[in-house]
Amino acid sequence: MHPMAFPLHRPRRLRRSAILRDMVRETTLAPSDFIYPLFVVEGRDVRRPVTSMPGIFNLSVEHAVAEAKQAKALGVPSVILFGIPGHKDARGTQGYARDGIVQRAIRAVKEAVPDMQVIADVCLCEYTDHGHCGVLEGGHVANDATLPLLAQMAVTCAQAGADIIAPSDMMDGRVLALRKALDEANQGETPILSYAVKYASGFYGPFREAAQSTPQFGDRRGYQMDPGNAREALHELAQDLAEGADMVMVKPALSYLDIIHRVKERCDVPVAAYNVSGEYAMLKAAAQNGWVDGERVMMEVLTSIKRAGADLIVTYHALEAAKLL
Ligand code: PBG
């Protein structure tokens, strides 16, 4: 008989009581693992529910501030801000305007909750009338022509007080472009959290309702990654690290737990994962129908993302989960 075999070994011995299980648990969650996304819109006293994301709202600036305060009170140290401008145009001008919606929201949150870490998502899709993540040339998203606009968005967000800049556009070379622009603007201390590995995913559906950023033609497969590719994720990772990314993100999370694991093994910087809108919506829908126990499944999902290797989790569940911890 193999020496490691039954009856010498009985793994159930360590599962006999809650105290014992707590003692030997390998992966635990804490509110400090979470980054909470906020969707900020123009206007006053707006708190409009996002239909496909129960519990999530389009918030005017003062409501976003209140939400950030609540996050802080629950021990969630960070929010990531998405701006939805009143006016969109072909070049996404409001994304990099000094007094754009996201820049104003950053200023307001930093003023009201100075020790909240404010992350600025840098991408043009919420700001362009065509809904693509960059400017168009001949019906195509032009990589190099988009870089200076993203750089300008990063700089205006950093100047507004953003603590971390998170480019999510998937243009090649954008980390280097942002790093250079930030350094030149005297923002050399501002770290970049790169969405290094971002797949073209159907799981972003509800986000596009929340951010009104559905592409008006075509899709994002020409710049976001193909779901079948894993080695390419490591290539993207290497490039972003070489360009100066301080932290990296994998997105979505649940269908890509293997990718989170591989990225974590391959690099020595903090790894974040984005538990995206569609993942949230599916869980909420099933819970509302009474088909799964919502709280239990939420904690299991978040634990799985951390167990796969994520140091930080961007999640719409942040406040709910923090309340349970
Ligand atoms: C792009 C961006 C998207 C998300 C975060 N940043 C949308 C997209 O790429 O279409 C999706 C997040 C989510 O689904 O929760 N600015």
mmCIF file with all atom_site columns, N, CA and C in Angstrom, residues 57-84:
data_model
loop_
_atom_site.group_PDB
_atom_site.id
_atom_site.type_symbol
_atom_site.label_atom_id
_atom_site.label_alt_id
_atom_site.label_comp_id
_atom_site.label_asym_id
_atom_site.label_entity_id
_atom_site.label_seq_id
_atom_site.pdbx_PDB_ins_code
_atom_site.Cartn_x
_atom_site.Cartn_y
_atom_site.Cartn_z
_atom_site.occupancy
_atom_site.B_iso_or_equiv
_atom_site.pdbx_formal_charge
_atom_site.auth_seq_id
_atom_site.auth_comp_id
_atom_site.auth_asym_id
_atom_site.auth_atom_id
_atom_site.pdbx_PDB_model_num
ATOM 1  N N  . PHE A 1 57 ? -25.359 51.642 -9.985  1.00 0.00 ? 57 PHE A N  1
ATOM 2  C CA . PHE A 1 57 ? -26.060 52.843 -10.449 1.00 0.00 ? 57 PHE A CA 1
ATOM 3  C C  . PHE A 1 57 ? -25.168 53.722 -11.307 1.00 0.00 ? 57 PHE A C  1
ATOM 4  N N  . ASN A 1 58 ? -25.803 54.501 -12.163 1.00 0.00 ? 58 ASN A N  1
ATOM 5  C CA . ASN A 1 58 ? -25.150 55.664 -12.761 1.00 0.00 ? 58 ASN A CA 1
ATOM 6  C C  . ASN A 1 58 ? -25.298 56.781 -11.731 1.00 0.00 ? 58 ASN A C  1
ATOM 7  N N  . LEU A 1 59 ? -24.165 57.358 -11.337 1.00 0.00 ? 59 LEU A N  1
ATOM 8  C CA . LEU A 1 59 ? -24.175 58.303 -10.225 1.00 0.00 ? 59 LEU A CA 1
ATOM 9  C C  . LEU A 1 59 ? -23.683 59.672 -10.665 1.00 0.00 ? 59 LEU A C  1
ATOM 10 N N  . SER A 1 60 ? -24.382 60.737 -10.236 1.00 0.00 ? 60 SER A N  1
ATOM 11 C CA . SER A 1 60 ? -23.797 62.053 -10.428 1.00 0.00 ? 60 SER A CA 1
ATOM 12 C C  . SER A 1 60 ? -22.694 62.214 -9.384  1.00 0.00 ? 60 SER A C  1
ATOM 13 N N  . VAL A 1 61 ? -21.845 63.236 -9.593  1.00 0.00 ? 61 VAL A N  1
ATOM 14 C CA . VAL A 1 61 ? -20.599 63.339 -8.813  1.00 0.00 ? 61 VAL A CA 1
ATOM 15 C C  . VAL A 1 61 ? -20.819 63.234 -7.308  1.00 0.00 ? 61 VAL A C  1
ATOM 16 N N  . GLU A 1 62 ? -21.845 63.950 -6.774  1.00 0.00 ? 62 GLU A N  1
ATOM 17 C CA . GLU A 1 62 ? -21.985 63.945 -5.307  1.00 0.00 ? 62 GLU A CA 1
ATOM 18 C C  . GLU A 1 62 ? -22.416 62.570 -4.788  1.00 0.00 ? 62 GLU A C  1
ATOM 19 N N  . HIS A 1 63 ? -23.153 61.816 -5.611  1.00 0.00 ? 63 HIS A N  1
ATOM 20 C CA . HIS A 1 63 ? -23.516 60.456 -5.206  1.00 0.00 ? 63 HIS A CA 1
ATOM 21 C C  . HIS A 1 63 ? -22.315 59.518 -5.308  1.00 0.00 ? 63 HIS A C  1
ATOM 22 N N  . ALA A 1 64 ? -21.459 59.762 -6.284  1.00 0.00 ? 64 ALA A N  1
ATOM 23 C CA . ALA A 1 64 ? -20.236 58.956 -6.399  1.00 0.00 ? 64 ALA A CA 1
ATOM 24 C C  . ALA A 1 64 ? -19.350 59.179 -5.176  1.00 0.00 ? 64 ALA A C  1
ATOM 25 N N  . VAL A 1 65 ? -19.307 60.422 -4.720  1.00 0.00 ? 65 VAL A N  1
ATOM 26 C CA . VAL A 1 65 ? -18.533 60.740 -3.510  1.00 0.00 ? 65 VAL A CA 1
ATOM 27 C C  . VAL A 1 65 ? -19.103 59.979 -2.312  1.00 0.00 ? 65 VAL A C  1
ATOM 28 N N  . ALA A 1 66 ? -20.435 59.976 -2.200  1.00 0.00 ? 66 ALA A N  1
ATOM 29 C CA . ALA A 1 66 ? -21.073 59.271 -1.079  1.00 0.00 ? 66 ALA A CA 1
ATOM 30 C C  . ALA A 1 66 ? -20.764 57.779 -1.127  1.00 0.00 ? 66 ALA A C  1
ATOM 31 N N  . GLU A 1 67 ? -20.781 57.227 -2.322  1.00 0.00 ? 67 GLU A N  1
ATOM 32 C CA . GLU A 1 67 ? -20.484 55.801 -2.500  1.00 0.00 ? 67 GLU A CA 1
ATOM 33 C C  . GLU A 1 67 ? -19.021 55.510 -2.112  1.00 0.00 ? 67 GLU A C  1
ATOM 34 N N  . ALA A 1 68 ? -18.134 56.417 -2.488  1.00 0.00 ? 68 ALA A N  1
ATOM 35 C CA . ALA A 1 68 ? -16.708 56.248 -2.142  1.00 0.00 ? 68 ALA A CA 1
ATOM 36 C C  . ALA A 1 68 ? -16.522 56.294 -0.626  1.00 0.00 ? 68 ALA A C  1
ATOM 37 N N  . LYS A 1 69 ? -17.276 57.174 0.023   1.00 0.00 ? 69 LYS A N  1
ATOM 38 C CA . LYS A 1 69 ? -17.205 57.263 1.499   1.00 0.00 ? 69 LYS A CA 1
ATOM 39 C C  . LYS A 1 69 ? -17.654 55.949 2.127   1.00 0.00 ? 69 LYS A C  1
ATOM 40 N N  . GLN A 1 70 ? -18.719 55.399 1.570   1.00 0.00 ? 70 GLN A N  1
ATOM 41 C CA . GLN A 1 70 ? -19.235 54.133 2.100   1.00 0.00 ? 70 GLN A CA 1
ATOM 42 C C  . GLN A 1 70 ? -18.214 53.024 1.901   1.00 0.00 ? 70 GLN A C  1
ATOM 43 N N  . ALA A 1 71 ? -17.582 53.004 0.729   1.00 0.00 ? 71 ALA A N  1
ATOM 44 C CA . ALA A 1 71 ? -16.550 51.996 0.457   1.00 0.00 ? 71 ALA A CA 1
ATOM 45 C C  . ALA A 1 71 ? -15.446 52.095 1.498   1.00 0.00 ? 71 ALA A C  1
ATOM 46 N N  . LYS A 1 72 ? -14.996 53.317 1.732   1.00 0.00 ? 72 LYS A N  1
ATOM 47 C CA . LYS A 1 72 ? -13.916 53.544 2.698   1.00 0.00 ? 72 LYS A CA 1
ATOM 48 C C  . LYS A 1 72 ? -14.324 53.043 4.078   1.00 0.00 ? 72 LYS A C  1
ATOM 49 N N  . ALA A 1 73 ? -15.559 53.350 4.475   1.00 0.00 ? 73 ALA A N  1
ATOM 50 C CA . ALA A 1 73 ? -16.046 52.942 5.796   1.00 0.00 ? 73 ALA A CA 1
ATOM 51 C C  . ALA A 1 73 ? -16.078 51.422 5.933   1.00 0.00 ? 73 ALA A C  1
ATOM 52 N N  . LEU A 1 74 ? -16.253 50.734 4.820   1.00 0.00 ? 74 LEU A N  1
ATOM 53 C CA . LEU A 1 74 ? -16.303 49.266 4.854   1.00 0.00 ? 74 LEU A CA 1
ATOM 54 C C  . LEU A 1 74 ? -14.918 48.642 4.699   1.00 0.00 ? 74 LEU A C  1
ATOM 55 N N  . GLY A 1 75 ? -13.887 49.477 4.585   1.00 0.00 ? 75 GLY A N  1
ATOM 56 C CA . GLY A 1 75 ? -12.527 48.953 4.482   1.00 0.00 ? 75 GLY A CA 1
ATOM 57 C C  . GLY A 1 75 ? -12.062 48.685 3.060   1.00 0.00 ? 75 GLY A C  1
ATOM 58 N N  . VAL A 1 76 ? -12.876 49.100 2.072   1.00 0.00 ? 76 VAL A N  1
ATOM 59 C CA . VAL A 1 76 ? -12.458 48.958 0.672   1.00 0.00 ? 76 VAL A CA 1
ATOM 60 C C  . VAL A 1 76 ? -11.594 50.168 0.330   1.00 0.00 ? 76 VAL A C  1
ATOM 61 N N  . PRO A 1 77 ? -10.330 49.960 0.001   1.00 0.00 ? 77 PRO A N  1
ATOM 62 C CA . PRO A 1 77 ? -9.396  51.077 -0.080  1.00 0.00 ? 77 PRO A CA 1
ATOM 63 C C  . PRO A 1 77 ? -9.375  51.824 -1.410  1.00 0.00 ? 77 PRO A C  1
ATOM 64 N N  . SER A 1 78 ? -10.086 51.306 -2.409  1.00 0.00 ? 78 SER A N  1
ATOM 65 C CA . SER A 1 78 ? -9.888  51.847 -3.746  1.00 0.00 ? 78 SER A CA 1
ATOM 66 C C  . SER A 1 78 ? -11.148 51.802 -4.598  1.00 0.00 ? 78 SER A C  1
ATOM 67 N N  . VAL A 1 79 ? -11.325 52.828 -5.419  1.00 0.00 ? 79 VAL A N  1
ATOM 68 C CA . VAL A 1 79 ? -12.401 52.825 -6.417  1.00 0.00 ? 79 VAL A CA 1
ATOM 69 C C  . VAL A 1 79 ? -11.780 53.041 -7.795  1.00 0.00 ? 79 VAL A C  1
ATOM 70 N N  . ILE A 1 80 ? -12.440 52.513 -8.824  1.00 0.00 ? 80 ILE A N  1
ATOM 71 C CA . ILE A 1 80 ? -12.018 52.806 -10.198 1.00 0.00 ? 80 ILE A CA 1
ATOM 72 C C  . ILE A 1 80 ? -13.164 53.556 -10.858 1.00 0.00 ? 80 ILE A C  1
ATOM 73 N N  . LEU A 1 81 ? -12.850 54.690 -11.447 1.00 0.00 ? 81 LEU A N  1
ATOM 74 C CA . LEU A 1 81 ? -13.899 55.574 -11.960 1.00 0.00 ? 81 LEU A CA 1
ATOM 75 C C  . LEU A 1 81 ? -14.039 55.482 -13.473 1.00 0.00 ? 81 LEU A C  1
ATOM 76 N N  . PHE A 1 82 ? -15.300 55.407 -13.921 1.00 0.00 ? 82 PHE A N  1
ATOM 77 C CA . PHE A 1 82 ? -15.643 55.469 -15.335 1.00 0.00 ? 82 PHE A CA 1
ATOM 78 C C  . PHE A 1 82 ? -16.535 56.689 -15.530 1.00 0.00 ? 82 PHE A C  1
ATOM 79 N N  . GLY A 1 83 ? -16.204 57.500 -16.513 1.00 0.00 ? 83 GLY A N  1
ATOM 80 C CA . GLY A 1 83 ? -16.998 58.693 -16.778 1.00 0.00 ? 83 GLY A CA 1
ATOM 81 C C  . GLY A 1 83 ? -17.908 58.479 -17.976 1.00 0.00 ? 83 GLY A C  1
ATOM 82 N N  . ILE A 1 84 ? -19.125 58.978 -17.854 1.00 0.00 ? 84 ILE A N  1
ATOM 83 C CA . ILE A 1 84 ? -20.059 58.958 -18.984 1.00 0.00 ? 84 ILE A CA 1
ATOM 84 C C  . ILE A 1 84 ? -20.424 60.405 -19.275 1.00 0.00 ? 84 ILE A C  1
#
